[in-house]
Amino acid sequence: MRFLFLFLDGVGLGADDPGINPFALVEMPHLQGLLGGDRLLLDAIPAVEAGDPTHVASLQTERATLLALDASLGMEGLPQSATGQATLLTGVNVPAAIGYHYGPKPNQAVAEFLRNGNLFTTLRRSGRSAALVNAYPPGYFAAIESGRRLFSAIPLAVSSAGLPLRTSQDLFAGMALSADFTGQGWRDRLGLPETPVLSPYKAGERLAALAREVDLAFFEFWLSDYAGHAQDLESARTLLTSLDQVLSGLLAAWDDEEGLVLLTSDHGNLEDLSTRRHTPNPVPALLIGDRAHRDAFTASLRDLTGVTPAILNFLEAGI
Ligand SMILES: [Zn+2]
């Protein structure tokens, strides 16, 4: 069995308010189809019956399960990327351990948790293959090398596991995806006009193909957090429309028998454009795949700490 982790930075479950929440406004037919016609909103998840602590509130459809995960993790203040991502990747409540939410890039304290062991190191130790399928441009490696740029939590976890970060060569060879999925951003913003450009649908198909090469494939999409900070509804609309087409290609190419796909996030942001800051909203855990696997995966999933243990259990059990 395989696992595809599609990480969307800064996407919470917000209110059904098209004035502030692009998920309440923008048509996302493929995502909505997956959710049985519902939108990616907090009220898509039916409430559990009072007094039933064993049952977690979730939306179940033919192909997907949607849960709300707590991203605040019992700590005051707004959740941040470094501590949220480190929690997703280690299963440790990192904000509680260090006493605060922190981000966007890991400080020493957060970095230590990631270096001491994470999802990628655990998989490698047990002989499983894992890959971060994002491609990083040449300037990124130069900036890391010179110390001008710090690793964010996800590439730090991957590098700590001794896994390579994929490069422009990988992207050109069809073995990676750019951060914007299509490659257009490399042409427009990075001055790399030779970059091959994919349609969002084709990018989704490629994501499924790349996931097929390893036990765990991970893709980090951070433009969602940027769009939230920018409070720009038009760029949010473009982004979500494109993301929906990526999902369409992925869902068409993905066979539910081969494993699970998880879309989740580190904290809210994009779902409330009334603020340029992060939000305390729960984040979605949207799981796509066979019902029995989804049920097992979500059985003890309540907050960000549950994700890594659930992935490891799934890959362990699904040999
Ligand atoms: Zn942010």
XYZ file of C-alpha atoms and ligand atoms in Angstrom:
320
model
C 0.000 0.000 0.000
C 1.108 3.543 -0.688
C 0.489 6.867 0.926
C 0.335 10.269 -0.732
C 0.564 13.243 1.614
C -0.646 16.418 -0.060
C 0.226 19.173 2.363
C -1.580 22.493 1.911
C -0.054 25.268 3.991
C -2.473 27.587 5.767
C -5.811 25.977 4.954
C -8.334 25.770 7.767
C -11.983 24.815 7.912
C -13.867 28.075 8.056
C -17.336 29.540 8.022
C -19.841 29.363 5.189
C -19.262 33.058 4.474
C -18.445 33.898 0.853
C -17.505 37.426 1.962
C -14.366 36.191 3.721
C -13.910 32.519 2.864
C -12.872 31.644 -0.702
C -13.835 28.001 -0.041
C -17.430 29.250 0.422
C -17.270 31.254 -2.801
C -15.157 29.560 -5.445
C -16.609 26.617 -7.348
C -14.421 23.549 -6.855
C -16.477 20.878 -8.632
C -14.005 18.037 -8.119
C -13.398 18.723 -4.462
C -17.131 19.209 -3.943
C -17.834 15.995 -5.854
C -15.491 14.166 -3.536
C -17.367 15.628 -0.552
C -20.770 14.546 -1.864
C -21.655 18.069 -2.958
C -20.461 19.818 0.191
C -17.788 22.481 0.255
C -14.594 22.369 2.288
C -16.161 24.162 5.266
C -16.468 23.419 8.957
C -20.211 22.860 8.725
C -19.750 20.131 6.101
C -18.891 17.848 9.018
C -22.010 16.651 10.826
C -21.929 17.007 14.594
C -21.587 13.821 16.622
C -24.372 12.881 18.957
C -23.898 14.392 22.378
C -22.380 12.043 24.927
C -20.619 9.812 22.414
C -16.931 10.379 23.092
C -15.883 7.323 21.077
C -17.217 8.692 17.843
C -15.279 11.336 15.947
C -17.248 13.801 13.867
C -16.631 13.177 10.200
C -18.160 13.491 6.768
C -18.143 10.162 4.941
C -18.684 9.898 1.223
C -18.146 7.124 -1.268
C -14.511 7.960 -1.781
C -13.503 10.299 1.020
C -13.607 11.084 4.733
C -13.347 14.626 6.075
C -12.373 15.384 9.669
C -11.520 18.594 11.503
C -8.133 18.475 13.239
C -7.198 20.769 16.077
C -4.114 22.795 15.102
C -3.900 24.912 18.267
C -2.738 21.892 20.274
C -3.694 23.327 23.644
C -1.392 26.334 23.351
C -2.337 29.992 23.385
C -1.781 32.201 20.378
C -2.168 31.461 16.709
C -0.659 28.273 15.310
C 2.414 28.724 13.102
C 4.056 26.770 10.319
C 7.272 25.503 11.897
C 5.655 24.050 15.000
C 2.578 22.835 13.100
C 4.572 21.092 10.392
C 7.010 19.644 12.936
C 4.028 18.217 14.830
C 2.570 16.714 11.660
C 5.935 15.140 10.823
C 6.940 13.854 14.270
C 3.709 13.069 16.100
C 5.046 15.144 19.003
C 3.055 18.138 20.248
C 5.939 20.497 19.467
C 4.224 23.767 20.525
C 3.431 22.222 23.937
C 6.973 20.843 24.224
C 8.656 24.210 23.583
C 5.917 26.330 25.131
C 4.809 28.382 22.116
C 3.742 28.337 18.480
C 6.593 29.304 16.185
C 7.212 29.979 12.512
C 7.408 30.239 9.676
C 10.862 28.551 9.668
C 12.077 26.299 12.499
C 14.255 27.817 15.222
C 16.826 25.642 17.019
C 14.260 24.156 19.374
C 11.882 23.110 16.584
C 14.702 21.929 14.328
C 15.912 19.615 17.073
C 12.608 17.744 17.122
C 12.786 17.254 13.374
C 16.426 16.142 13.435
C 15.789 13.689 16.282
C 13.430 11.656 14.149
C 10.509 12.254 11.851
C 8.162 10.452 9.494
C 10.847 10.200 6.804
C 13.621 8.919 9.095
C 11.294 6.304 10.619
C 10.249 5.024 7.203
C 13.824 4.838 5.991
C 14.897 2.931 9.099
C 12.211 0.343 8.462
C 13.344 -0.090 4.869
C 10.537 1.871 3.238
C 10.903 4.403 0.489
C 9.802 7.992 0.803
C 10.155 11.100 -1.297
C 9.377 14.785 -1.233
C 8.324 15.268 -4.835
C 8.633 19.067 -4.919
C 11.364 20.363 -7.207
C 13.561 23.156 -5.854
C 15.103 25.678 -8.261
C 18.889 26.187 -8.535
C 18.725 29.471 -6.586
C 17.202 27.670 -3.621
C 20.148 25.332 -3.195
C 22.590 28.242 -3.552
C 20.742 30.227 -0.864
C 20.668 27.262 1.546
C 24.352 26.572 0.944
C 25.350 30.163 1.648
C 23.199 30.367 4.787
C 21.062 33.162 3.313
C 18.079 30.895 3.536
C 16.959 28.467 6.236
C 15.231 25.202 5.542
C 11.554 25.192 6.329
C 10.326 22.257 8.394
C 9.469 19.863 5.561
C 12.744 19.996 3.578
C 14.590 19.936 6.909
C 12.826 16.685 7.859
C 13.576 15.192 4.448
C 17.239 16.246 4.497
C 17.649 14.979 8.063
C 16.517 11.567 6.803
C 19.288 11.619 4.205
C 16.805 11.929 1.363
C 17.575 14.230 -1.552
C 15.587 17.318 -2.431
C 14.520 17.106 -6.043
C 16.003 19.564 -8.506
C 15.269 21.327 -11.774
C 16.738 18.303 -13.588
C 14.129 16.127 -11.895
C 11.417 18.599 -12.862
C 12.539 18.710 -16.485
C 12.663 14.902 -16.531
C 9.077 14.649 -15.226
C 10.215 13.288 -11.854
C 9.046 16.181 -9.683
C 6.538 19.022 -9.508
C 7.153 22.728 -9.001
C 5.634 24.378 -5.920
C 2.839 25.875 -8.065
C 2.135 22.437 -9.628
C 2.324 23.670 -13.228
C 5.815 25.165 -13.618
C 4.402 28.484 -14.823
C 5.746 30.201 -11.702
C 9.298 29.095 -12.533
C 8.938 30.797 -15.917
C 7.232 33.951 -14.654
C 8.858 34.530 -11.294
C 12.172 32.714 -11.340
C 13.264 33.700 -14.854
C 13.562 30.086 -16.015
C 11.795 30.252 -19.409
C 12.798 26.724 -20.411
C 10.714 25.208 -17.607
C 8.168 22.750 -19.006
C 4.625 23.802 -18.143
C 1.898 21.307 -17.288
C -1.812 21.913 -17.094
C -3.082 21.580 -13.511
C -4.881 18.374 -14.568
C -1.640 16.879 -15.923
C 0.139 17.943 -12.734
C -2.428 15.935 -10.759
C -1.784 12.915 -12.961
C 1.939 13.334 -12.417
C 1.425 13.491 -8.657
C -0.297 10.092 -8.801
C 2.498 8.692 -10.984
C 5.221 9.981 -8.641
C 3.380 8.519 -5.643
C 3.465 5.140 -7.353
C 7.288 5.123 -7.204
C 7.534 5.078 -3.385
C 5.770 3.957 -0.212
C 5.255 7.549 0.921
C 5.190 10.548 -1.386
C 4.869 14.053 0.022
C 4.056 17.274 -1.775
C 4.195 20.681 -0.112
C 1.909 23.411 -1.453
C 2.608 26.719 0.287
C 0.976 29.217 -2.087
C -2.252 28.732 -0.135
C -0.650 30.331 2.939
C 0.755 33.172 0.803
C -2.663 33.885 -0.682
C -4.128 33.989 2.837
C -1.536 36.494 4.056
C -2.110 38.606 0.942
C -5.904 38.678 1.638
C -6.387 38.731 -2.107
C -9.644 37.132 -3.185
C -8.783 37.108 -6.873
C -5.496 35.254 -6.376
C -7.298 32.884 -3.993
C -9.879 32.233 -6.697
C -7.207 31.441 -9.299
C -5.367 29.240 -6.835
C -8.410 27.208 -5.762
C -9.628 26.782 -9.336
C -6.219 25.434 -10.299
C -6.033 23.236 -7.184
C -9.398 21.734 -8.073
C -8.088 20.771 -11.511
C -4.997 19.222 -9.926
C -7.356 17.177 -7.759
C -9.311 16.178 -10.831
C -6.184 14.787 -12.529
C -5.065 13.111 -9.316
C -8.457 11.509 -8.639
C -8.708 10.233 -12.203
C -5.244 8.671 -12.033
C -5.365 7.364 -8.463
C -6.668 3.885 -7.811
C -8.248 3.703 -4.337
C -7.081 0.092 -4.051
C -3.432 1.150 -4.060
C -3.492 3.284 -0.945
C -4.562 6.508 0.711
C -4.266 10.172 -0.158
C -4.308 12.729 2.660
C -4.842 16.452 2.232
C -4.158 18.348 5.403
C -2.630 21.531 6.736
C -0.644 23.064 9.577
C -2.980 25.935 10.521
C -5.794 28.056 9.182
C -5.270 31.154 7.074
C -6.751 31.135 3.556
C -10.268 30.335 4.819
C -10.546 33.753 6.465
C -9.439 36.653 4.280
C -10.701 39.183 6.828
C -7.349 38.824 8.585
C -3.842 38.627 7.180
C -2.811 36.477 10.124
C -3.270 32.772 10.708
C -6.521 31.628 12.282
C -7.308 29.340 15.226
C -9.662 27.270 13.031
C -9.271 23.502 12.838
C -7.633 22.179 9.683
C -9.149 19.617 7.345
C -7.933 16.052 7.185
C -9.383 14.917 3.882
C -8.654 11.281 3.252
C -9.263 9.596 -0.081
C -9.264 5.845 -0.555
C -10.866 2.584 0.427
C -13.427 2.966 3.249
C -11.922 0.371 5.589
C -8.496 2.022 5.324
C -9.995 5.444 5.902
C -11.836 4.228 8.994
C -8.707 2.653 10.434
C -6.644 5.749 9.668
C -9.060 8.157 11.316
C -9.944 5.996 14.342
C -7.674 7.909 16.716
C -6.993 11.034 14.674
C -7.993 14.177 16.594
C -5.257 16.749 16.050
C -1.968 17.231 14.193
C -0.115 14.804 16.485
C -2.133 11.866 15.141
C -1.038 12.098 11.520
C 2.443 10.539 11.569
C 1.414 7.595 13.807
C -1.592 6.932 11.558
C 0.579 6.934 8.418
C 3.107 4.585 10.015
C 0.322 2.244 11.200
C -1.265 2.260 7.772
C 1.957 1.426 5.950
C 2.818 -1.198 8.570
C -0.560 -2.919 8.324
C -0.999 -2.618 4.608
C 1.931 -4.698 3.384
Zn 1.759 31.781 7.228
